[in-house]
Coordinates of C-alpha atoms in Angstrom, one line a residue:
M1 CA 120.4 121.0 111.0
N2 CA 120.6 124.1 112.9
N3 CA 119.8 128.1 111.4
T4 CA 120.4 131.1 113.8
N5 CA 117.4 133.0 111.2
R6 CA 114.7 130.6 111.8
H7 CA 113.2 130.2 115.5
I8 CA 110.8 127.1 116.3
Y9 CA 107.8 127.5 118.8
L10 CA 104.9 124.7 120.5
Y11 CA 102.5 125.0 122.2
G12 CA 102.3 124.3 125.7
K13 CA 99.7 125.7 128.2
D14 CA 100.7 128.1 130.6
K15 CA 99.6 128.3 134.2
D16 CA 96.3 130.2 133.5
G17 CA 95.4 126.5 131.2
K18 CA 96.3 129.3 128.3
L19 CA 98.9 128.0 124.9
K20 CA 101.9 129.9 124.8
P21 CA 105.1 129.4 122.4
Y22 CA 108.4 127.4 123.4
N23 CA 111.5 128.9 121.7
T24 CA 112.9 125.2 121.4
E25 CA 115.7 125.6 118.7
Q26 CA 117.1 123.8 122.1
Y27 CA 116.3 120.8 120.4
Q28 CA 117.6 121.0 117.4
T29 CA 120.1 118.3 115.9
L30 CA 122.8 118.3 113.8
I31 CA 122.7 116.2 110.7
F32 CA 125.5 115.1 108.7
E33 CA 124.2 115.1 104.3
N34 CA 122.7 111.6 103.8
D35 CA 119.7 110.2 101.9
V36 CA 116.9 112.2 103.0
I37 CA 118.7 114.8 103.7
R38 CA 119.2 115.8 100.1
L39 CA 115.7 114.8 99.2
S40 CA 115.0 117.0 101.4
L41 CA 117.5 120.1 100.0
N42 CA 116.4 118.6 96.8
D43 CA 112.6 119.5 97.0
R44 CA 114.0 123.2 99.0
G45 CA 116.3 124.5 96.1
E46 CA 118.6 125.7 99.1
Q47 CA 122.7 125.0 98.6
A48 CA 123.6 126.5 102.4
D49 CA 125.5 124.3 105.2
K50 CA 123.5 124.6 108.2
Q51 CA 119.7 125.4 107.3
L52 CA 116.3 123.6 109.5
I53 CA 115.5 120.3 108.0
D54 CA 112.4 119.5 109.2
D55 CA 111.6 115.9 107.5
L56 CA 112.8 115.2 110.5
I57 CA 111.9 113.8 114.1
Y58 CA 114.6 112.0 116.7
L59 CA 111.7 111.2 119.0
S60 CA 113.7 109.5 123.0
V61 CA 112.1 108.1 125.0
S62 CA 112.5 109.0 129.2
Y63 CA 111.6 106.4 131.1
E64 CA 109.7 103.3 130.7
G65 CA 106.1 104.5 131.8
H66 CA 106.5 106.8 128.5
Y67 CA 106.2 103.4 126.0
P68 CA 102.6 103.9 126.1
I69 CA 103.4 107.5 124.8
L70 CA 105.3 106.6 122.1
K71 CA 103.2 103.6 121.3
Q72 CA 99.5 106.0 120.0
I73 CA 103.0 107.7 118.2
I74 CA 103.8 104.8 116.3
D75 CA 100.3 103.7 115.6
N76 CA 98.5 107.6 115.0
G77 CA 101.3 109.8 113.9
L78 CA 101.6 113.1 115.9
T79 CA 101.0 116.3 114.8
L80 CA 103.0 118.8 115.7
H81 CA 101.6 122.4 116.0
R82 CA 104.6 125.4 115.5
L83 CA 105.7 129.2 114.1
V84 CA 107.4 129.7 111.9
D85 CA 108.0 132.9 111.1
D86 CA 105.0 134.0 113.2
K87 CA 102.8 132.3 110.8
E88 CA 101.3 129.5 112.3
L89 CA 101.7 125.3 110.5
S90 CA 100.3 122.2 111.4
E91 CA 102.1 118.9 110.3
K92 CA 102.0 115.5 110.7
Y93 CA 104.6 113.2 111.5
I94 CA 104.7 109.0 111.7
F95 CA 106.7 106.8 112.9
Y96 CA 109.5 106.1 109.8
T97 CA 112.3 103.8 111.1
A98 CA 114.5 102.7 114.7
S99 CA 119.0 102.6 113.8
T100 CA 120.5 99.5 116.3
G101 CA 121.7 102.0 118.0
Q102 CA 118.2 104.4 118.3
V103 CA 116.8 101.2 119.7
R104 CA 119.5 100.9 122.2
N105 CA 119.7 104.3 123.4
Q106 CA 115.5 104.5 123.1
K107 CA 114.7 106.4 120.7
V108 CA 113.0 106.9 116.6
T109 CA 113.3 108.9 114.0
L110 CA 109.6 110.4 113.3
I111 CA 109.2 111.5 109.5
K112 CA 106.8 114.3 107.9
Q113 CA 103.8 112.2 106.0
S114 CA 103.7 115.1 103.2
F115 CA 106.9 114.0 103.2
L116 CA 106.7 110.7 103.0
E117 CA 104.3 109.6 101.0
K118 CA 105.9 111.5 98.1
H119 CA 109.1 110.6 98.1
R120 CA 107.6 106.6 99.7
H121 CA 109.7 104.8 96.1
E122 CA 112.2 106.8 96.5
L123 CA 112.7 106.0 100.1
Y124 CA 111.0 102.6 100.6
L125 CA 112.2 100.8 96.7
I126 CA 110.3 97.9 96.5
Y127 CA 110.0 97.2 100.2
G128 CA 106.9 99.0 101.2
A129 CA 104.9 98.1 104.2
D130 CA 104.3 94.2 102.6
T131 CA 107.7 93.3 102.7
I132 CA 107.0 94.1 107.4
K133 CA 105.0 91.4 107.6
T134 CA 107.2 89.1 105.8
M135 CA 111.2 89.5 107.4
N136 CA 112.7 89.7 111.3
V137 CA 111.0 93.9 112.4
G138 CA 114.3 94.5 114.0
K139 CA 116.0 93.6 110.4
Y140 CA 113.6 95.5 108.4
L141 CA 113.7 98.4 110.8
A142 CA 118.1 99.2 110.4
Y143 CA 117.8 98.3 106.8
T144 CA 115.3 101.4 106.5
A145 CA 117.9 103.6 108.3
L146 CA 120.4 103.2 106.0
S147 CA 118.6 106.4 104.3
L148 CA 119.8 108.6 107.7
S149 CA 123.6 107.4 107.5
S150 CA 126.2 109.4 106.5
S151 CA 126.9 110.2 103.3
V152 CA 128.0 111.7 100.7
L153 CA 127.1 111.0 95.8
P154 CA 130.4 109.7 94.4
D155 CA 132.8 111.4 92.3
K156 CA 131.6 109.0 89.3
L157 CA 128.3 108.0 90.7
I158 CA 128.2 104.0 90.3
D159 CA 125.5 103.7 87.5
I160 CA 123.5 100.8 88.5
D161 CA 123.4 98.7 84.8
R162 CA 126.9 97.4 85.7
C163 CA 126.6 96.0 88.9
L164 CA 126.4 92.7 89.6
V165 CA 125.3 90.7 92.7
V166 CA 126.7 87.8 93.8
P167 CA 126.3 84.7 95.9
D168 CA 128.9 85.8 98.8
L169 CA 132.5 83.0 99.5
E170 CA 132.1 80.1 102.1
T171 CA 134.0 77.9 103.4
T172 CA 134.5 75.2 105.9
V173 CA 135.8 75.3 109.0
T174 CA 136.4 71.4 111.6
D175 CA 137.2 72.2 115.1
M176 CA 135.8 71.0 118.1
V177 CA 133.2 73.7 119.8
K178 CA 130.7 74.1 122.8
Y179 CA 127.3 74.3 120.7
V180 CA 124.4 76.6 120.7
D181 CA 121.3 75.0 119.9
I182 CA 119.0 77.8 118.8
G183 CA 115.0 76.8 119.5
E184 CA 112.3 79.1 117.9
K185 CA 108.6 79.6 119.5
D186 CA 105.7 82.3 118.7
G187 CA 108.5 83.8 116.5
Q188 CA 110.9 83.8 119.5
C189 CA 114.2 82.4 118.8
Y190 CA 115.8 81.1 122.8
V191 CA 118.9 78.5 123.8
K192 CA 117.5 75.2 123.7
D193 CA 120.5 73.9 125.1
I194 CA 123.6 75.7 127.7
P195 CA 127.0 72.6 127.0
T196 CA 129.7 71.8 129.1
D197 CA 131.5 69.8 126.4
Y198 CA 132.9 70.4 122.7
Q199 CA 131.9 68.2 119.9
L200 CA 133.8 68.2 116.5
K201 CA 131.4 70.7 113.6
D202 CA 131.2 72.1 110.8
I203 CA 131.1 75.4 110.5
E204 CA 130.2 77.5 107.6
I205 CA 132.1 80.9 107.2
T206 CA 130.7 83.2 104.9
Q207 CA 134.4 85.1 104.0
T208 CA 133.4 87.4 101.9
D209 CA 130.1 89.0 104.5
G210 CA 129.7 92.5 103.8
A211 CA 132.5 92.8 101.0
G212 CA 131.7 94.1 97.3
M213 CA 134.7 94.5 94.8
F214 CA 134.9 97.3 92.3
L215 CA 137.5 97.0 89.4
P216 CA 140.4 99.6 89.8
G217 CA 140.2 103.7 89.6
E218 CA 136.3 103.2 89.7
L219 CA 136.8 104.7 92.7
P220 CA 139.1 106.9 95.4
S221 CA 140.0 103.9 97.6
S222 CA 138.1 101.4 99.5
C223 CA 135.2 102.4 101.0
Q224 CA 131.7 101.3 102.7
I225 CA 128.3 102.6 100.1
R226 CA 124.8 103.0 100.8
G227 CA 121.9 103.1 99.1
G228 CA 119.0 101.8 98.5
F229 CA 119.2 98.4 100.8
I230 CA 122.7 97.6 99.4
K231 CA 125.5 98.7 102.2
G232 CA 129.3 97.1 102.9
A233 CA 132.5 97.8 102.2
M234 CA 134.3 97.9 98.6
F235 CA 138.2 96.7 97.5
P236 CA 139.9 97.2 94.1
F237 CA 140.9 94.1 93.0
D238 CA 140.8 93.0 89.0
F239 CA 137.9 90.3 88.6
L240 CA 138.2 91.2 85.8
K241 CA 142.3 90.4 85.2
F242 CA 141.5 87.3 87.0
A243 CA 138.6 86.2 85.2
K244 CA 139.8 86.2 81.9
E245 CA 144.3 85.2 82.8
V246 CA 142.8 82.5 86.1
A247 CA 140.0 81.5 85.9
H248 CA 139.9 81.0 82.3
N249 CA 135.9 81.8 82.3
T250 CA 134.1 85.4 82.3
V251 CA 130.5 84.3 82.6
I252 CA 129.0 84.3 85.8
T253 CA 126.2 83.4 87.9
D254 CA 124.2 86.5 90.2
V255 CA 121.8 85.5 93.7
W256 CA 119.6 84.4 91.4
G257 CA 120.4 82.1 89.5
N258 CA 121.0 83.3 86.4
Q259 CA 124.6 84.3 84.3
H260 CA 125.5 87.8 82.7
D261 CA 129.6 87.5 80.8
I262 CA 131.0 90.5 82.6
V263 CA 132.8 91.3 79.6
K264 CA 129.8 92.1 77.1
E265 CA 128.2 93.6 79.8
D266 CA 130.6 96.2 80.9
I267 CA 130.5 95.0 84.9
R268 CA 132.5 97.5 86.9
F269 CA 131.3 96.9 90.5
I270 CA 130.5 92.8 92.2
F271 CA 128.0 92.5 94.9
T272 CA 127.3 90.5 97.4
K273 CA 124.5 88.8 98.6
S274 CA 125.2 89.9 102.2
Q275 CA 125.1 94.0 100.8
C276 CA 122.3 93.7 99.8
K277 CA 119.7 93.3 102.1
M278 CA 116.4 92.7 100.3
A279 CA 117.7 90.2 97.8
K280 CA 115.3 87.7 99.2
K281 CA 112.9 90.3 98.5
T282 CA 113.5 90.1 95.8
K283 CA 112.4 88.7 91.4
S284 CA 116.5 89.2 90.8
W285 CA 118.8 91.6 88.8
N286 CA 116.3 93.1 86.7
E287 CA 112.8 94.4 88.3
Y288 CA 116.2 95.6 91.7
K289 CA 117.4 97.8 89.3
E290 CA 113.9 99.4 87.1
A291 CA 112.8 99.6 90.7
F292 CA 116.1 101.9 91.0
K293 CA 116.3 104.1 87.9
R294 CA 112.8 104.9 87.8
N295 CA 113.0 106.0 91.5
H296 CA 116.3 108.1 90.7
I297 CA 118.3 105.9 93.1
Q298 CA 122.0 106.3 93.3
L299 CA 124.4 104.5 95.6
S300 CA 126.3 107.4 98.0
V301 CA 129.5 106.7 99.9
N302 CA 130.1 106.2 103.6
S303 CA 133.4 107.0 104.4
Y304 CA 136.2 105.9 102.5
C305 CA 139.7 104.5 103.5
N306 CA 142.7 106.4 105.2
P307 CA 145.5 106.8 102.9
A308 CA 148.6 104.0 103.6
S309 CA 150.9 104.7 106.2
D310 CA 154.0 103.0 107.3
T311 CA 153.6 103.1 110.5
T312 CA 150.2 101.8 112.3
Q313 CA 148.8 101.8 115.9
F314 CA 146.1 98.7 116.5
A315 CA 144.7 97.9 120.4
Y316 CA 146.2 95.0 122.6
Q317 CA 143.4 92.9 122.2
Y318 CA 145.1 91.9 118.8
L319 CA 148.1 90.1 120.7
Q320 CA 145.4 88.5 123.4
T321 CA 144.2 87.1 120.7
L322 CA 147.4 84.8 119.1
P323 CA 147.0 81.6 120.5
Y324 CA 149.9 80.9 123.8
N325 CA 153.4 79.8 122.5
S326 CA 152.5 81.7 118.2
N327 CA 156.2 81.9 116.9
I328 CA 156.1 85.7 116.2
K329 CA 158.4 88.0 115.9
P330 CA 159.7 90.7 118.2
I331 CA 158.2 93.8 118.4
H332 CA 160.8 96.2 117.7
L333 CA 159.7 99.8 118.8

């Protein structure tokens, strides 16, 4: 974050080969509050709106010729020598993650090694270096990058003991499709065929992909949540009333096959498996909750939905997705 009272310098060489400092204040990046920033501010005990956070570095790769240098930094880290208030400091930064957007724009995030060592369990929970060996690297990076998503803590903190993770609701749609078969070889996926004809297929649709629910009143409105490798949209729904009056059953089964009585356990938030990104790498919900509480993690809100309005605007693409001869009412302008 910008701070006009504090200047950061890197060392470069002048024409005579001597080291001299370069002011790099122009390379400071404004970043919004997130899990990493909250940890950094807590370390400093600072509450100012704008201040310099030097625990993170965003590294941009200009062209392919820099890839060998990037690989060295990823493998060995980067030691940064700088001047702060006329005092020389040396800090080592190591590769932390690269979000989907960063990968697309040839950027990576470096983190101060001392900071990562101090907060390793808060950032990685129980999904450390051994986890990446057993899953897709791109997904693992995307999940670790969630700690950099802009977010704030809700006024009423979410109690992890009042939460459950359940299987996603999936339905099957039978229709004529052009089915693309995907194969895998040496860990790489490829298209096995390019279909030219339609065929009848049963297609499974995950209706709750990335969506969960909470009892009305627990949060101000529908929102996006982040924290502890959990992400996705949350919507108000009185599942307690539904269980009592419609299902006539208050016992539900979590992702790991264990049963829970939502009345006795006072459950107020239900996440789906698609929201719990490391569900496959977790033995049970209790294992996750213990690590969550042990490391003082909190679920944060990425954004709340916009207030309800009598009118709304939408793009013409929505109309283009309707089949021809659709029976729709005239739109009054």
